[in-house]
Amino acid sequence: MQKYVISISRQFGSLGRPIAKKLAELLEIEYYDRDIVEEASKVHNIPLKEASNLEESAKYLFMSFPLGSGTTATQDALFKTESEMIKKLAVKESCIIVGRCADFILKDYPRAVKVFCYSDLQHALTRCVQEYGIPRQNAETEIRRINRNRIHHYEYYTGRKWGEPHHYNLMLNTGTIGLQTACQLIKGVYQ
């Protein structure tokens, strides 16, 4: 059987991770997310928290340091390692990969289904408060901060615009469709 990979890019609060988990159960395949960062941090002998912080603070580092120096060199090395891991996973097994610029890394992979999940602000706010436990007064700021960092990380490493419809097979507005419907739509494209 041929191997297929589903990459799920997502705005913060748009159900990307829950969709990936549920879809992995439905399709009986593995899904990878933060464990890719964990493995890359081990390869480079960097504490996981530091590797995560490097990813999450992308905007500030990219603007502050020239390519190849100091912290940015570490970020570049982590990205290269994560990219190699994603390519190996795509060859090894059918799976779902959340984030990590996987849609770009697998852009030439013929059996990749690339999905982008987005949501209106009100639905994202509700999810962040109810599901992630973020205080209401901080939720909008947190959504904007995380999305801004994702944009900068993606655009820095890919040279592409994050969320551009032409780079995906499926764009899902999770503010108007629920988890089950989103999973069924992706499953249909996958099959």
Short mmCIF file of N, CA, C and O in Angstrom, two decimals, residues 86-183:
data_model
loop_
_atom_site.label_atom_id
_atom_site.label_comp_id
_atom_site.label_asym_id
_atom_site.label_seq_id
_atom_site.Cartn_x
_atom_site.Cartn_y
_atom_site.Cartn_z
N ILE A 86 10.79 14.83 9.03
CA ILE A 86 9.50 14.83 8.33
C ILE A 86 9.62 14.06 7.01
O ILE A 86 8.74 13.25 6.68
N LYS A 87 10.69 14.27 6.28
CA LYS A 87 10.88 13.55 5.02
C LYS A 87 11.01 12.04 5.25
O LYS A 87 10.46 11.24 4.50
N LYS A 88 11.71 11.66 6.31
CA LYS A 88 11.86 10.23 6.64
C LYS A 88 10.51 9.62 7.02
O LYS A 88 10.20 8.50 6.64
N LEU A 89 9.72 10.36 7.79
CA LEU A 89 8.40 9.86 8.18
C LEU A 89 7.52 9.65 6.95
O LEU A 89 6.79 8.67 6.86
N ALA A 90 7.59 10.57 5.99
CA ALA A 90 6.78 10.48 4.78
C ALA A 90 7.11 9.23 3.97
O ALA A 90 6.23 8.64 3.35
N VAL A 91 8.36 8.83 4.00
CA VAL A 91 8.78 7.62 3.27
C VAL A 91 8.44 6.36 4.08
O VAL A 91 8.05 5.34 3.52
N LYS A 92 8.54 6.47 5.40
CA LYS A 92 8.38 5.31 6.28
C LYS A 92 6.94 4.85 6.44
O LYS A 92 6.66 3.65 6.43
N GLU A 93 5.99 5.81 6.62
CA GLU A 93 4.63 5.41 6.97
C GLU A 93 3.61 6.47 6.60
O GLU A 93 3.93 7.64 6.46
N SER A 94 2.38 6.05 6.47
CA SER A 94 1.28 7.00 6.36
C SER A 94 1.12 7.65 7.72
O SER A 94 1.16 6.95 8.75
N CYS A 95 0.97 8.97 7.73
CA CYS A 95 0.89 9.66 9.02
C CYS A 95 0.32 11.07 8.83
O CYS A 95 0.11 11.52 7.71
N ILE A 96 0.10 11.72 9.97
CA ILE A 96 -0.35 13.10 10.01
C ILE A 96 0.74 13.90 10.71
O ILE A 96 1.25 13.48 11.75
N ILE A 97 1.10 15.05 10.14
CA ILE A 97 2.11 15.91 10.74
C ILE A 97 1.48 17.27 10.96
O ILE A 97 0.95 17.88 10.04
N VAL A 98 1.54 17.74 12.21
CA VAL A 98 0.97 19.03 12.57
C VAL A 98 2.08 20.08 12.56
O VAL A 98 3.09 19.93 13.24
N GLY A 99 1.85 21.15 11.79
CA GLY A 99 2.78 22.28 11.78
C GLY A 99 4.14 21.93 11.22
O GLY A 99 4.27 21.13 10.30
N ARG A 100 5.17 22.57 11.78
CA ARG A 100 6.57 22.35 11.42
C ARG A 100 6.87 22.62 9.95
O ARG A 100 7.78 22.06 9.39
N CYS A 101 6.05 23.41 9.26
CA CYS A 101 6.22 23.74 7.83
C CYS A 101 6.18 22.50 6.95
O CYS A 101 6.74 22.45 5.86
N ALA A 102 5.49 21.45 7.43
CA ALA A 102 5.46 20.17 6.71
C ALA A 102 4.87 20.30 5.32
O ALA A 102 5.31 19.61 4.39
N ASP A 103 3.90 21.19 5.13
CA ASP A 103 3.32 21.36 3.79
C ASP A 103 4.40 21.81 2.81
O ASP A 103 4.43 21.36 1.66
N PHE A 104 5.30 22.66 3.25
CA PHE A 104 6.39 23.13 2.38
C PHE A 104 7.46 22.06 2.22
O PHE A 104 7.93 21.80 1.11
N ILE A 105 7.83 21.45 3.31
CA ILE A 105 8.88 20.43 3.27
C ILE A 105 8.48 19.29 2.34
O ILE A 105 9.31 18.74 1.62
N LEU A 106 7.19 18.98 2.30
CA LEU A 106 6.68 17.90 1.45
C LEU A 106 6.04 18.42 0.16
O LEU A 106 5.25 17.72 -0.47
N LYS A 107 6.39 19.62 -0.25
CA LYS A 107 5.74 20.25 -1.42
C LYS A 107 5.88 19.43 -2.69
O LYS A 107 5.01 19.47 -3.56
N ASP A 108 6.96 18.68 -2.82
CA ASP A 108 7.17 17.86 -4.02
C ASP A 108 6.81 16.40 -3.79
O ASP A 108 7.03 15.56 -4.66
N TYR A 109 6.30 16.10 -2.61
CA TYR A 109 5.91 14.73 -2.29
C TYR A 109 4.54 14.48 -2.91
O TYR A 109 3.57 15.16 -2.57
N PRO A 110 4.43 13.53 -3.84
CA PRO A 110 3.18 13.36 -4.60
C PRO A 110 1.99 12.86 -3.79
O PRO A 110 0.85 13.04 -4.20
N ARG A 111 2.23 12.26 -2.64
CA ARG A 111 1.12 11.69 -1.87
C ARG A 111 0.94 12.43 -0.53
O ARG A 111 0.77 11.83 0.51
N ALA A 112 1.00 13.76 -0.62
CA ALA A 112 0.77 14.59 0.57
C ALA A 112 -0.53 15.35 0.41
O ALA A 112 -0.79 15.94 -0.63
N VAL A 113 -1.35 15.29 1.44
CA VAL A 113 -2.57 16.07 1.50
C VAL A 113 -2.28 17.22 2.44
O VAL A 113 -1.99 17.01 3.62
N LYS A 114 -2.34 18.45 1.93
CA LYS A 114 -1.97 19.63 2.71
C LYS A 114 -3.23 20.39 3.11
O LYS A 114 -3.99 20.82 2.27
N VAL A 115 -3.40 20.56 4.42
CA VAL A 115 -4.61 21.16 4.99
C VAL A 115 -4.22 22.40 5.79
O VAL A 115 -3.21 22.40 6.49
N PHE A 116 -5.05 23.45 5.68
CA PHE A 116 -4.87 24.63 6.52
C PHE A 116 -6.17 24.88 7.27
O PHE A 116 -7.23 25.01 6.66
N CYS A 117 -6.10 24.94 8.60
CA CYS A 117 -7.27 25.19 9.45
C CYS A 117 -7.21 26.63 9.95
O CYS A 117 -6.17 27.07 10.44
N TYR A 118 -8.32 27.32 9.82
CA TYR A 118 -8.41 28.70 10.29
C TYR A 118 -9.77 28.89 10.95
O TYR A 118 -10.67 28.08 10.79
N SER A 119 -9.88 29.98 11.70
CA SER A 119 -11.12 30.24 12.41
C SER A 119 -11.29 31.74 12.60
O SER A 119 -10.31 32.48 12.66
N ASP A 120 -12.53 32.17 12.72
CA ASP A 120 -12.78 33.56 13.06
C ASP A 120 -12.34 33.77 14.52
O ASP A 120 -12.21 32.82 15.29
N LEU A 121 -12.12 35.02 14.86
CA LEU A 121 -11.59 35.35 16.18
C LEU A 121 -12.50 34.91 17.31
O LEU A 121 -12.03 34.39 18.33
N GLN A 122 -13.81 35.07 17.17
CA GLN A 122 -14.72 34.73 18.27
C GLN A 122 -14.67 33.24 18.62
O GLN A 122 -14.63 32.88 19.79
N HIS A 123 -14.67 32.38 17.61
CA HIS A 123 -14.59 30.94 17.89
C HIS A 123 -13.22 30.58 18.47
O HIS A 123 -13.13 29.76 19.39
N ALA A 124 -12.16 31.20 17.95
CA ALA A 124 -10.82 30.93 18.49
C ALA A 124 -10.74 31.39 19.95
O ALA A 124 -10.18 30.68 20.80
N LEU A 125 -11.31 32.55 20.26
CA LEU A 125 -11.31 33.05 21.65
C LEU A 125 -12.04 32.08 22.57
O LEU A 125 -11.54 31.74 23.65
N THR A 126 -13.20 31.63 22.16
CA THR A 126 -13.99 30.70 22.97
C THR A 126 -13.19 29.43 23.23
O THR A 126 -13.14 28.94 24.37
N ARG A 127 -12.57 28.87 22.21
CA ARG A 127 -11.78 27.65 22.39
C ARG A 127 -10.61 27.87 23.33
O ARG A 127 -10.30 27.02 24.17
N CYS A 128 -9.92 29.00 23.16
CA CYS A 128 -8.76 29.27 24.01
C CYS A 128 -9.14 29.40 25.47
O CYS A 128 -8.41 28.92 26.34
N VAL A 129 -10.27 30.00 25.73
CA VAL A 129 -10.73 30.16 27.12
C VAL A 129 -11.25 28.84 27.67
O VAL A 129 -10.84 28.39 28.74
N GLN A 130 -12.14 28.16 26.92
CA GLN A 130 -12.79 26.96 27.43
C GLN A 130 -11.89 25.72 27.37
O GLN A 130 -11.92 24.90 28.28
N GLU A 131 -11.13 25.56 26.31
CA GLU A 131 -10.36 24.33 26.14
C GLU A 131 -8.91 24.44 26.59
O GLU A 131 -8.32 23.46 27.02
N TYR A 132 -8.31 25.64 26.45
CA TYR A 132 -6.90 25.79 26.80
C TYR A 132 -6.70 26.47 28.14
O TYR A 132 -5.58 26.58 28.62
N GLY A 133 -7.80 26.98 28.72
CA GLY A 133 -7.71 27.61 30.04
C GLY A 133 -7.02 28.97 30.05
O GLY A 133 -6.54 29.41 31.09
N ILE A 134 -6.97 29.65 28.92
CA ILE A 134 -6.35 30.97 28.87
C ILE A 134 -7.37 31.99 29.39
O ILE A 134 -8.53 31.98 28.97
N PRO A 135 -6.97 32.85 30.33
CA PRO A 135 -7.91 33.85 30.83
C PRO A 135 -8.46 34.72 29.69
O PRO A 135 -7.72 35.11 28.79
N ARG A 136 -9.75 35.00 29.75
CA ARG A 136 -10.43 35.75 28.68
C ARG A 136 -9.70 37.04 28.32
O ARG A 136 -9.55 37.38 27.16
N GLN A 137 -9.23 37.77 29.34
CA GLN A 137 -8.59 39.06 29.09
C GLN A 137 -7.25 38.91 28.36
O GLN A 137 -6.76 39.87 27.77
N ASN A 138 -6.66 37.72 28.36
CA ASN A 138 -5.37 37.49 27.69
C ASN A 138 -5.50 36.73 26.37
O ASN A 138 -4.54 36.64 25.62
N ALA A 139 -6.65 36.17 26.11
CA ALA A 139 -6.81 35.23 24.99
C ALA A 139 -6.53 35.87 23.63
O ALA A 139 -5.81 35.30 22.82
N GLU A 140 -7.09 37.03 23.38
CA GLU A 140 -6.89 37.65 22.06
C GLU A 140 -5.42 37.99 21.83
O GLU A 140 -4.88 37.74 20.75
N THR A 141 -4.77 38.52 22.84
CA THR A 141 -3.35 38.84 22.73
C THR A 141 -2.54 37.58 22.46
O THR A 141 -1.63 37.59 21.62
N GLU A 142 -2.88 36.51 23.14
CA GLU A 142 -2.16 35.24 22.96
C GLU A 142 -2.38 34.67 21.56
O GLU A 142 -1.44 34.19 20.92
N ILE A 143 -3.60 34.72 21.07
CA ILE A 143 -3.90 34.24 19.71
C ILE A 143 -3.08 35.03 18.69
O ILE A 143 -2.43 34.45 17.82
N ARG A 144 -3.08 36.33 18.82
CA ARG A 144 -2.34 37.17 17.87
C ARG A 144 -0.84 36.92 17.96
O ARG A 144 -0.14 36.86 16.95
N ARG A 145 -0.31 36.77 19.17
CA ARG A 145 1.13 36.53 19.36
C ARG A 145 1.55 35.21 18.73
O ARG A 145 2.51 35.14 17.97
N ILE A 146 0.80 34.14 19.02
CA ILE A 146 1.17 32.83 18.50
C ILE A 146 1.03 32.79 16.98
O ILE A 146 1.92 32.28 16.28
N ASN A 147 -0.05 33.34 16.45
CA ASN A 147 -0.21 33.37 14.99
C ASN A 147 0.89 34.20 14.33
O ASN A 147 1.42 33.82 13.28
N ARG A 148 1.25 35.33 14.94
CA ARG A 148 2.32 36.16 14.39
C ARG A 148 3.64 35.38 14.36
O ARG A 148 4.36 35.41 13.36
N ASN A 149 3.93 34.65 15.43
CA ASN A 149 5.16 33.85 15.46
C ASN A 149 5.12 32.73 14.42
O ASN A 149 6.13 32.44 13.77
N ARG A 150 3.96 32.11 14.24
CA ARG A 150 3.83 31.07 13.21
C ARG A 150 4.05 31.65 11.82
O ARG A 150 4.70 31.04 10.98
N ILE A 151 3.49 32.82 11.59
CA ILE A 151 3.66 33.49 10.29
C ILE A 151 5.15 33.74 10.03
O ILE A 151 5.67 33.39 8.97
N HIS A 152 5.83 34.34 11.00
CA HIS A 152 7.24 34.68 10.81
C HIS A 152 8.10 33.42 10.64
O HIS A 152 8.99 33.40 9.78
N HIS A 153 7.84 32.41 11.43
CA HIS A 153 8.59 31.15 11.32
C HIS A 153 8.40 30.55 9.93
O HIS A 153 9.36 30.20 9.24
N TYR A 154 7.15 30.44 9.51
CA TYR A 154 6.83 29.83 8.22
C TYR A 154 7.45 30.62 7.07
O TYR A 154 8.10 30.07 6.19
N GLU A 155 7.24 31.92 7.08
CA GLU A 155 7.72 32.74 5.97
C GLU A 155 9.24 32.83 5.93
O GLU A 155 9.83 32.87 4.86
N TYR A 156 9.88 32.81 7.09
CA TYR A 156 11.34 32.83 7.15
C TYR A 156 11.92 31.58 6.51
O TYR A 156 12.85 31.64 5.72
N TYR A 157 11.37 30.42 6.86
CA TYR A 157 11.94 29.16 6.38
C TYR A 157 11.45 28.72 5.01
O TYR A 157 12.10 27.92 4.35
N THR A 158 10.31 29.22 4.57
CA THR A 158 9.77 28.75 3.29
C THR A 158 9.82 29.79 2.18
O THR A 158 9.77 29.43 1.00
N GLY A 159 9.87 31.06 2.54
CA GLY A 159 9.80 32.11 1.54
C GLY A 159 8.40 32.25 0.96
O GLY A 159 8.19 32.94 -0.03
N ARG A 160 7.44 31.58 1.58
CA ARG A 160 6.05 31.62 1.13
C ARG A 160 5.18 32.34 2.15
O ARG A 160 5.54 32.42 3.32
N LYS A 161 4.02 32.76 1.68
CA LYS A 161 3.05 33.39 2.58
C LYS A 161 2.26 32.30 3.31
O LYS A 161 1.70 31.40 2.69
N TRP A 162 2.23 32.40 4.63
CA TRP A 162 1.52 31.44 5.47
C TRP A 162 0.02 31.56 5.23
O TRP A 162 -0.53 32.65 5.19
N GLY A 163 -0.66 30.44 5.04
CA GLY A 163 -2.10 30.43 4.85
C GLY A 163 -2.54 30.74 3.42
O GLY A 163 -3.73 30.84 3.16
N GLU A 164 -1.60 30.88 2.50
CA GLU A 164 -1.93 31.15 1.10
C GLU A 164 -2.65 29.93 0.52
O GLU A 164 -2.10 28.82 0.51
N PRO A 165 -3.88 30.07 0.04
CA PRO A 165 -4.69 28.92 -0.41
C PRO A 165 -4.03 28.06 -1.49
O PRO A 165 -4.27 26.86 -1.54
N HIS A 166 -3.21 28.65 -2.33
CA HIS A 166 -2.60 27.89 -3.43
C HIS A 166 -1.62 26.82 -2.97
O HIS A 166 -1.23 25.96 -3.75
N HIS A 167 -1.23 26.84 -1.71
CA HIS A 167 -0.26 25.88 -1.20
C HIS A 167 -0.93 24.68 -0.50
O HIS A 167 -0.23 23.80 -0.01
N TYR A 168 -2.25 24.67 -0.48
CA TYR A 168 -2.97 23.63 0.26
C TYR A 168 -4.00 22.94 -0.62
O TYR A 168 -4.52 23.54 -1.56
N ASN A 169 -4.30 21.70 -0.29
CA ASN A 169 -5.37 20.97 -0.98
C ASN A 169 -6.73 21.30 -0.38
O ASN A 169 -7.75 21.19 -1.05
N LEU A 170 -6.73 21.68 0.90
CA LEU A 170 -7.98 21.90 1.60
C LEU A 170 -7.81 23.00 2.64
O LEU A 170 -6.88 22.94 3.45
N MET A 171 -8.69 24.00 2.60
CA MET A 171 -8.72 25.06 3.61
C MET A 171 -10.01 24.87 4.40
O MET A 171 -11.09 24.78 3.80
N LEU A 172 -9.91 24.77 5.72
CA LEU A 172 -11.08 24.51 6.55
C LEU A 172 -11.34 25.65 7.53
O LEU A 172 -10.48 25.96 8.36
N ASN A 173 -12.52 26.23 7.44
CA ASN A 173 -12.94 27.25 8.39
C ASN A 173 -13.59 26.54 9.56
O ASN A 173 -14.77 26.21 9.53
N THR A 174 -12.82 26.31 10.61
CA THR A 174 -13.32 25.55 11.75
C THR A 174 -14.20 26.39 12.67
O THR A 174 -14.70 25.88 13.67
N GLY A 175 -14.41 27.64 12.31
CA GLY A 175 -15.39 28.45 13.02
C GLY A 175 -16.80 28.09 12.58
O GLY A 175 -17.76 28.28 13.31
N THR A 176 -16.92 27.55 11.36
CA THR A 176 -18.25 27.23 10.82
C THR A 176 -18.50 25.73 10.70
O THR A 176 -19.63 25.32 10.49
N ILE A 177 -17.46 24.93 10.80
CA ILE A 177 -17.67 23.47 10.78
C ILE A 177 -17.02 22.88 12.02
O ILE A 177 -16.03 23.38 12.52
N GLY A 178 -17.57 21.82 12.51
CA GLY A 178 -17.07 21.19 13.73
C GLY A 178 -15.96 20.19 13.46
O GLY A 178 -15.58 19.91 12.32
N LEU A 179 -15.49 19.63 14.54
CA LEU A 179 -14.40 18.66 14.52
C LEU A 179 -14.74 17.45 13.64
O LEU A 179 -13.94 17.05 12.79
N GLN A 180 -15.90 16.87 13.84
CA GLN A 180 -16.28 15.66 13.09
C GLN A 180 -16.36 15.93 11.59
O GLN A 180 -15.87 15.15 10.78
N THR A 181 -16.98 17.06 11.21
CA THR A 181 -17.11 17.40 9.80
C THR A 181 -15.73 17.64 9.19
O THR A 181 -15.44 17.18 8.08
N ALA A 182 -14.88 18.35 9.91
CA ALA A 182 -13.52 18.61 9.41
C ALA A 182 -12.78 17.30 9.18
O ALA A 182 -12.14 17.10 8.13
N CYS A 183 -12.88 16.38 10.12
CA CYS A 183 -12.22 15.08 9.97
C CYS A 183 -12.76 14.31 8.77
O CYS A 183 -11.99 13.70 8.01
#
